[in-house]
CSV table of C-alpha atoms in Angstrom, one decimal:
chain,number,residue,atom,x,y,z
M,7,UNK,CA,60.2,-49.6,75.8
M,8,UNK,CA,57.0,-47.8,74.4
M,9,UNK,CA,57.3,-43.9,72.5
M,10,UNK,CA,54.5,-41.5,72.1
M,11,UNK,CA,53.1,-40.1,69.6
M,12,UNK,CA,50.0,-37.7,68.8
M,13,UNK,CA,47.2,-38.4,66.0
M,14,UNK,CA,47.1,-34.7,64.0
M,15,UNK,CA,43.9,-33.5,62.3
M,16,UNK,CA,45.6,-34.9,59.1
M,17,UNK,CA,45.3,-38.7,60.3
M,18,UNK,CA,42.5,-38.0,61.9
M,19,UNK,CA,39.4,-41.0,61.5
M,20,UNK,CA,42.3,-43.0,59.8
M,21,UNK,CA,42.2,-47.0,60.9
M,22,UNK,CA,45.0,-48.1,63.2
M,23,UNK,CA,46.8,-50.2,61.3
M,24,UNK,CA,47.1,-47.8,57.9
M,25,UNK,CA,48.6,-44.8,60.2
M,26,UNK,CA,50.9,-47.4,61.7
M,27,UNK,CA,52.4,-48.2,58.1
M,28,UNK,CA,52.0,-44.4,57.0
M,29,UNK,CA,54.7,-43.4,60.0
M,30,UNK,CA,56.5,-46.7,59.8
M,31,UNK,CA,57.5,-47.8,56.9
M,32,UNK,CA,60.4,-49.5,57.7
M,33,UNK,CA,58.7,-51.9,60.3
M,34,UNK,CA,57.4,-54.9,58.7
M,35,UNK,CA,53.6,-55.4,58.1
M,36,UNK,CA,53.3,-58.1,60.3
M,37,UNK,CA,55.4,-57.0,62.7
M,38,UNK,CA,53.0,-54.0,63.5
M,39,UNK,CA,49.9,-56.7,63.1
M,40,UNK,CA,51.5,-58.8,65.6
M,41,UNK,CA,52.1,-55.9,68.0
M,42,UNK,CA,48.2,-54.9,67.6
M,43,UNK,CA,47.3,-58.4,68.4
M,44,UNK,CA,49.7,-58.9,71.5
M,45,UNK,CA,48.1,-55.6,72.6
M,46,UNK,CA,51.7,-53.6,72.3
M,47,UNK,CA,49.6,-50.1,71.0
M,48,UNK,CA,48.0,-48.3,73.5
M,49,UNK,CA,45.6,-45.8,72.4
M,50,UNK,CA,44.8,-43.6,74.7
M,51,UNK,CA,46.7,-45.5,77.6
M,52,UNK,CA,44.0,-48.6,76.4
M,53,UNK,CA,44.8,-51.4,74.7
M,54,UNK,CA,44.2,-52.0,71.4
M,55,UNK,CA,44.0,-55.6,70.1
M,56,UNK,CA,41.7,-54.2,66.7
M,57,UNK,CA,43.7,-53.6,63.2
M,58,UNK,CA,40.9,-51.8,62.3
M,59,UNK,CA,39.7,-49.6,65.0
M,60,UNK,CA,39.9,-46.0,63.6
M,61,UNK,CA,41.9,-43.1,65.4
M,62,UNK,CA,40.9,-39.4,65.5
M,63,UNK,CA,42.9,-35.8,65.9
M,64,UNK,CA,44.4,-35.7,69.5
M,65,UNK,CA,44.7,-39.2,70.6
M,66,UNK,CA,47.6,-40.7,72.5
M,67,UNK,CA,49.6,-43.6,71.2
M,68,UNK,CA,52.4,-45.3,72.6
M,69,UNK,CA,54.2,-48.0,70.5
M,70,UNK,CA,57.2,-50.0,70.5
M,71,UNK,CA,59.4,-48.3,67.8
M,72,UNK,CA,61.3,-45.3,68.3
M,73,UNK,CA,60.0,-42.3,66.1
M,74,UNK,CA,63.4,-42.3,64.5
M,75,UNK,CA,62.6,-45.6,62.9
M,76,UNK,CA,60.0,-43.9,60.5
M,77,UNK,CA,61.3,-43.4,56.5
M,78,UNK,CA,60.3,-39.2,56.3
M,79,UNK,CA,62.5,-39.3,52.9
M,80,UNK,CA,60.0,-42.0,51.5
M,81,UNK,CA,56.7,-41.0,52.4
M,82,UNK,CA,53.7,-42.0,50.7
M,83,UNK,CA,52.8,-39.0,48.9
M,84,UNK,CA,56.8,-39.6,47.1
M,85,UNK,CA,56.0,-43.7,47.2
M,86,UNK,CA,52.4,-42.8,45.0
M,87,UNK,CA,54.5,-40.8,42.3
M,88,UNK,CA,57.4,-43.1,41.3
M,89,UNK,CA,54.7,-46.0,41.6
M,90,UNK,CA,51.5,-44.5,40.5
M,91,UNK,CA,52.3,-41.5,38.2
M,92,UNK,CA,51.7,-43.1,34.7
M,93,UNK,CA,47.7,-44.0,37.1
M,94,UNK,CA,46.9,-41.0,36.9
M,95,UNK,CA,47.7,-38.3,34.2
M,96,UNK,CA,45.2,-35.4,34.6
M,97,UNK,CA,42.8,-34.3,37.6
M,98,UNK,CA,39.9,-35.7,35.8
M,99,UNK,CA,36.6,-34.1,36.7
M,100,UNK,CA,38.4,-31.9,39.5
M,101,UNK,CA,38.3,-28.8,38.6
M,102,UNK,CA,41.4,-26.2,39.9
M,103,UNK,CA,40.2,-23.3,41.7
M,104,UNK,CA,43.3,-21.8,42.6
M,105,UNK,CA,47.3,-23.4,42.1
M,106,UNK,CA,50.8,-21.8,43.0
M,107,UNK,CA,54.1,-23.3,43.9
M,108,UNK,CA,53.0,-24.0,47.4
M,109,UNK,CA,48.9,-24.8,47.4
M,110,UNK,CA,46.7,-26.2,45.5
M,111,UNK,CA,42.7,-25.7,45.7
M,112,UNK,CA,40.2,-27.7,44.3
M,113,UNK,CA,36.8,-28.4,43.3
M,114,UNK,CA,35.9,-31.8,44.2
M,115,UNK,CA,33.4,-34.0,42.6
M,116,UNK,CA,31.2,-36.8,44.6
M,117,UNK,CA,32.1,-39.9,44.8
M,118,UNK,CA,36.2,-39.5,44.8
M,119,UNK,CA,38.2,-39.8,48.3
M,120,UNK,CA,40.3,-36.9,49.7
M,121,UNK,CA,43.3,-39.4,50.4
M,122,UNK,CA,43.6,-43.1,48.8
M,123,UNK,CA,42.3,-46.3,51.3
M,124,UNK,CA,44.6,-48.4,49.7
M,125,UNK,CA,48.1,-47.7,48.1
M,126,UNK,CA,47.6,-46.2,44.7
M,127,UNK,CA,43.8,-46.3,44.9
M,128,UNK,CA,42.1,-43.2,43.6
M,129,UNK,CA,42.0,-40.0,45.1
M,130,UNK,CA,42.4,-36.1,45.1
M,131,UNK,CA,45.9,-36.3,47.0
M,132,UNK,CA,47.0,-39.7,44.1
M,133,UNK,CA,45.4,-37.9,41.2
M,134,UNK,CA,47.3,-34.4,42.1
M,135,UNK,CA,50.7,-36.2,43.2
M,136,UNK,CA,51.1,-37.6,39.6
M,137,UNK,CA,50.8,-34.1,38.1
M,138,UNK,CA,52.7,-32.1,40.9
M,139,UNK,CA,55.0,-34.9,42.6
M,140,UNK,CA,54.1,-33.8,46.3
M,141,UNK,CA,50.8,-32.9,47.9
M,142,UNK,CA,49.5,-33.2,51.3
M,143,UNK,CA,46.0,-33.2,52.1
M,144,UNK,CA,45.6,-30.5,55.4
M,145,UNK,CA,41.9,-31.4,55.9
M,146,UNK,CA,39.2,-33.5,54.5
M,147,UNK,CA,35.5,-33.9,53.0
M,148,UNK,CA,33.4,-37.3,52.9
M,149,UNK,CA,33.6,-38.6,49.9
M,150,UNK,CA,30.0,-37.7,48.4
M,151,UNK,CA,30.7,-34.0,49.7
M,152,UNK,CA,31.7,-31.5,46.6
M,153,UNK,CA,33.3,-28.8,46.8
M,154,UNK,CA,36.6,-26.8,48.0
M,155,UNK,CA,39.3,-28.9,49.2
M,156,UNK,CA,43.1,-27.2,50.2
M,157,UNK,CA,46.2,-29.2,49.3
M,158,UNK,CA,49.9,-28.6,50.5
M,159,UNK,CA,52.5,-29.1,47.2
M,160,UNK,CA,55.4,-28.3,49.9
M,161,UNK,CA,56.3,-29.7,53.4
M,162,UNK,CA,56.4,-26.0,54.8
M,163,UNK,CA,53.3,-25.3,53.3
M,164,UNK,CA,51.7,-28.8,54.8
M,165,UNK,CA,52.7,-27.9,58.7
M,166,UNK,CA,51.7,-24.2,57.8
M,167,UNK,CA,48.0,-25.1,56.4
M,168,UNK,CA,47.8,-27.7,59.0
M,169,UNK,CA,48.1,-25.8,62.1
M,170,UNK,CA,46.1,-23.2,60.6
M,171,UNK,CA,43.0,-25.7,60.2
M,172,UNK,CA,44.2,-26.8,63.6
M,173,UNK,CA,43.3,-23.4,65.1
M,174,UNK,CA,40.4,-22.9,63.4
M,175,UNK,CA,42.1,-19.8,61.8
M,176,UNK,CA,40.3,-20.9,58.4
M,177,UNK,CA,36.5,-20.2,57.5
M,178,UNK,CA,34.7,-22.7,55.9
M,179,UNK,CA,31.1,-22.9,54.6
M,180,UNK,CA,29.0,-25.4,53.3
M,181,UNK,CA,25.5,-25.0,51.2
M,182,UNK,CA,23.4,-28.1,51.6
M,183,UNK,CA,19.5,-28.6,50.9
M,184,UNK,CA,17.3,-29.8,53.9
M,185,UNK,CA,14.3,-31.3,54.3
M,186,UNK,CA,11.8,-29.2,55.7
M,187,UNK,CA,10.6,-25.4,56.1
M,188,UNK,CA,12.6,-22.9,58.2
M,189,UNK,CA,10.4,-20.6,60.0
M,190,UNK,CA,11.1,-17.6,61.9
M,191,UNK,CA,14.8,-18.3,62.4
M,192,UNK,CA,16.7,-17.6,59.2
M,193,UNK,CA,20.0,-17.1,61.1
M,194,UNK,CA,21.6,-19.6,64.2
M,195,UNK,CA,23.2,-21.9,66.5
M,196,UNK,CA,23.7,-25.3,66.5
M,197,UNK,CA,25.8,-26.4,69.4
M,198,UNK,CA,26.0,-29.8,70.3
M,199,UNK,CA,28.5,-32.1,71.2
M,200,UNK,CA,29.6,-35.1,69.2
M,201,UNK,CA,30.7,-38.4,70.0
M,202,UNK,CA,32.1,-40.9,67.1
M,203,UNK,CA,31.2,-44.5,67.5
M,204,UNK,CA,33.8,-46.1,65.9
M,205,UNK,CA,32.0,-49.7,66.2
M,206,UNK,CA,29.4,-48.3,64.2
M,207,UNK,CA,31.0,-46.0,61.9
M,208,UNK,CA,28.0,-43.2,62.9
M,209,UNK,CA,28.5,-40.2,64.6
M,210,UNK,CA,25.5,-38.9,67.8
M,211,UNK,CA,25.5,-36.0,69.9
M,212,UNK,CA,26.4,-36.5,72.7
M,213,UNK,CA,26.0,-34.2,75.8
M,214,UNK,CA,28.1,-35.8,78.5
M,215,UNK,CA,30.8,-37.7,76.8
M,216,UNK,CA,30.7,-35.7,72.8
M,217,UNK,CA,33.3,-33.1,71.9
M,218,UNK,CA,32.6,-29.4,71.3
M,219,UNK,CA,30.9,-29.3,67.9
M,220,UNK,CA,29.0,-26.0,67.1
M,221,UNK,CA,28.0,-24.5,63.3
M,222,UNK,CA,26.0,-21.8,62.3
M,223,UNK,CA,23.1,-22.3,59.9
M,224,UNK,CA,21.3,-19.3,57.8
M,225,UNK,CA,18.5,-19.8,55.5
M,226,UNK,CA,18.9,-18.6,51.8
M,227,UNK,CA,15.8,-19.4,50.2
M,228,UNK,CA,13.4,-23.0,50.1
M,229,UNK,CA,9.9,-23.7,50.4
M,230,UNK,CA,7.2,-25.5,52.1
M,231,UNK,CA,9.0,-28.9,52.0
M,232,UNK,CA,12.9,-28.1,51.6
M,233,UNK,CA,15.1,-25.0,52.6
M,234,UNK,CA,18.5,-24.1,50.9
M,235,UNK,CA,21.2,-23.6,53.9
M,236,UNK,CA,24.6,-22.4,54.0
M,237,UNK,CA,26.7,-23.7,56.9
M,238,UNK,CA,29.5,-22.3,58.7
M,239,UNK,CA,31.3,-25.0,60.9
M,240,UNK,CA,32.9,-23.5,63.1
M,241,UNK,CA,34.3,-26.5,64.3
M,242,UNK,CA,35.5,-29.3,61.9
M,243,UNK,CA,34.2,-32.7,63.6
M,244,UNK,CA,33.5,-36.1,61.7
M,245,UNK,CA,30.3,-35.5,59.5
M,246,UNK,CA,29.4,-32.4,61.6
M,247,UNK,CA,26.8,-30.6,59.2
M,248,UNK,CA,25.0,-33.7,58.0
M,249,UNK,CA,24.5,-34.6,62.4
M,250,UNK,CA,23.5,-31.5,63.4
M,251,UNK,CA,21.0,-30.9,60.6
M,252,UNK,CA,19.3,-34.0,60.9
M,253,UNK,CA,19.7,-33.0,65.4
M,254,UNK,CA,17.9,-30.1,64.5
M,255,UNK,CA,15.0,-31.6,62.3
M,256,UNK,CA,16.2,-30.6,59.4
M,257,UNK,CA,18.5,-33.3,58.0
M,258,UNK,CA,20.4,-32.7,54.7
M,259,UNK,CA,18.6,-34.6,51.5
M,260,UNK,CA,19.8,-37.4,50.3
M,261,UNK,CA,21.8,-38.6,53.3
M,262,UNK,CA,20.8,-42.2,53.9
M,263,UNK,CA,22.7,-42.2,57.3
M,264,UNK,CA,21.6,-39.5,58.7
M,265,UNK,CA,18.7,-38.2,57.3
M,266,UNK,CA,15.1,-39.5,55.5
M,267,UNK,CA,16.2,-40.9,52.6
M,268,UNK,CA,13.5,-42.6,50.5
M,269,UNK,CA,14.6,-44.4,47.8
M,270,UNK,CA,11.5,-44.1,45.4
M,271,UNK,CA,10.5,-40.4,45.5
M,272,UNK,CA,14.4,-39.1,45.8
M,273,UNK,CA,15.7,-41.8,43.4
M,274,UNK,CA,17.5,-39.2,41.3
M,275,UNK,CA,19.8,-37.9,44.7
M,276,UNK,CA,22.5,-40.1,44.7
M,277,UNK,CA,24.2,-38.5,47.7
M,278,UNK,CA,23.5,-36.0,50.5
M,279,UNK,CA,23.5,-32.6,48.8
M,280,UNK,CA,25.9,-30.9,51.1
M,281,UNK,CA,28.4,-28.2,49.1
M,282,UNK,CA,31.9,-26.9,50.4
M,283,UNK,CA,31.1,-23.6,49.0
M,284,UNK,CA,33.6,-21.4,50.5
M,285,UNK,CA,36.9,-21.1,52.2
M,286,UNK,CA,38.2,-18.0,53.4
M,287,UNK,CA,41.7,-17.2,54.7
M,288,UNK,CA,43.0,-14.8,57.6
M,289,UNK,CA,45.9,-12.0,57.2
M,290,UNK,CA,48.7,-12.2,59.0
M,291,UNK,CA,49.6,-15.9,57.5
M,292,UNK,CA,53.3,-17.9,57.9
M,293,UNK,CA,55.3,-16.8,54.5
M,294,UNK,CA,55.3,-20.0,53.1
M,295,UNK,CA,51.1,-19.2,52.4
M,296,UNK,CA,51.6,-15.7,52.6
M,297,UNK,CA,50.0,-15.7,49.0
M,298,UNK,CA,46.6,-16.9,51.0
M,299,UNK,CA,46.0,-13.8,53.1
M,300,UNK,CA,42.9,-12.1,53.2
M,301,UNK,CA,41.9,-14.6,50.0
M,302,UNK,CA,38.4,-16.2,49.7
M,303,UNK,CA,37.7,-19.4,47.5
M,304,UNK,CA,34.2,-20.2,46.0
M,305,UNK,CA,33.5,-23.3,44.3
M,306,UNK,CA,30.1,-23.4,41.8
M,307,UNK,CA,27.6,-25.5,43.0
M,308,UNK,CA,27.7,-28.9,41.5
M,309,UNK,CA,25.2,-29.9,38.9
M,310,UNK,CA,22.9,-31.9,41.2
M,311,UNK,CA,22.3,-29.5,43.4
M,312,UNK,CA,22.0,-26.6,40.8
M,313,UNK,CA,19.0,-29.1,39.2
M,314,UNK,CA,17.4,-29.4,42.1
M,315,UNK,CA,17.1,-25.5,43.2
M,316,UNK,CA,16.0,-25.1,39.2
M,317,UNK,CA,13.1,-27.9,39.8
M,318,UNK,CA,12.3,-26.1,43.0
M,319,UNK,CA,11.8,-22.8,41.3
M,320,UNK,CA,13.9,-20.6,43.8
M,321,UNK,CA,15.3,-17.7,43.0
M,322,UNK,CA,19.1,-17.3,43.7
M,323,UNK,CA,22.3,-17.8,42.4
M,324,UNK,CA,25.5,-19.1,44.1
């Protein structure tokens, strides 16, 4: 007999095989490997024989073990902070924007992962779990993307956050530094669809098969040969901002996938220079984040980026 289940935004780009032991922990390791290889997991009403295969917000599954057979009291955020607590004593170099009783927002630095790839690795959710005992990731940035990042210290506060990022109820914008000169359109659209291939690990647009994918781009200041941007993605797809620049000929500096990147005269950008700046809530919020409503969060712009507009000369502060 096969049960369904539905990937959420927070598992979503997550390989198979690490949701399957997130939401099962009391099925044996290889008993979920051996069902992947017999091809027992359907995603999508296809089957998968691929541990690794990734999984994105809205797919279908349909396994062999009843939802019922998942541990909820012994999730991994608990598991990290009996096991890994003495790991991980402070927040490091993350810097607290904003913390009550139910949220937590933070300033994250490159180079750190939103949730851990393997238990107990480092991470923004392992690092805060060992100071706060629960916290729950409710969306994500790459890792090499700084900036604002909302965590959930309560299960009601989780589902809340969650479904509000779901609806798109929360604004979020992002200042990154292109390549290239803006000209005469300092304020619009991008909107192009996106398709992930998972084989690859890139994202393209796509405008047959891609999924809605639109943000709005304004120019703040630049030059001849870069252009400081702030973003607003309006949607929330896998590496939306960094595609869509580079789709529109202006790809974000220092992003070796997508963009130019050239090693020997940007050998001091270690990443792409892309900036959760802002986050911005809505009134009329659930009580458990009633505290949120009407509330924006700003996060300085990190050091690398602050260097480069000072090399550049431009006038303007963020």
């Amino acid at each position: 007999m096969s049960y369904a289940l539905k990937i959420s935004r927070e598992d979503d780009d997550r390989r198979l095989d690490r949701f399957l032991r997130s939401q099962f922990k009391n099925v044996a390791l290889s008993e979920i490997m051996r069902a992947i290889r017999k091809g027992a997991i359907r995603v999508n009403a296809s089957r998968v024989r691929d541990p690794g295969v990734h999984v994105f917000d809205g797919d279908e599954l349909l396994v062999p073990w009843a939802l019922d057979s998942r541990d909820e009291s012994a999730d991994f955020t608990d598991f990290a902070a009996k096991k890994f607590a003495r790991k991980f004593s402070d927040l490091g170099n993350v810097g607290i924007i904003y913390k009550s009783e139910n949220v937590l927002i933070l300033n994250k630095p490159a180079g750190i992962l939103v949730q851990p790839d393997v238990a107990g690795g480092d991470s923004i959710v392992t690092r805060a779990v060992s100071l706060f005992g629960r916290a729950f990731a409710v969306h994500r940035l790459d890792r090499n993307t700084t900036g604002a990042i909302a965590l959930a210290l309560h299960g009601d506060s989780s589902r809340a956050l969650i479904e509000l990022f779901r609806e798109r109820s929360v604004k979020k914008y992002y200042a990154a530094i292109v390549s290239g000169e803006i000209k005469n359109r300092y304020e619009f659209e991008i909107n192009a669809p996106l398709k992930k291939d998972s084989q690859n690990n890139i994202v393209k647009v796509d405008l047959t098969d891609g999924l809605p994918a639109i943000t709005l781009c304004r120019k703040l200041t630049g030059d001849s040969q870069y252009s400081l941007v702030m973003l607003e993605l309006v949607t929330g797809r896998t590496h939306q901002a960094r595609v869509h620049m580079s789709h529109v000929g202006h790809p974000i500096i220092g992003d070796r996938k997508y963009g130019l990147f050239n090693a020997k005269t940007d050998k001091k950008i270690k990443r792409p220079l892309l900036h959760a700046y802002e986050i911005s809530f809505p009134d009329d919020l659930p009580p458990s984040i009633a505290e949120l409503e009407g509330k924006i969060f700003r996060a300085p712009l990190p050091a690398d980026m602050q260097e480069f507009i000072k090399l550049r000369a431009w006038d303007i502060e963020l």
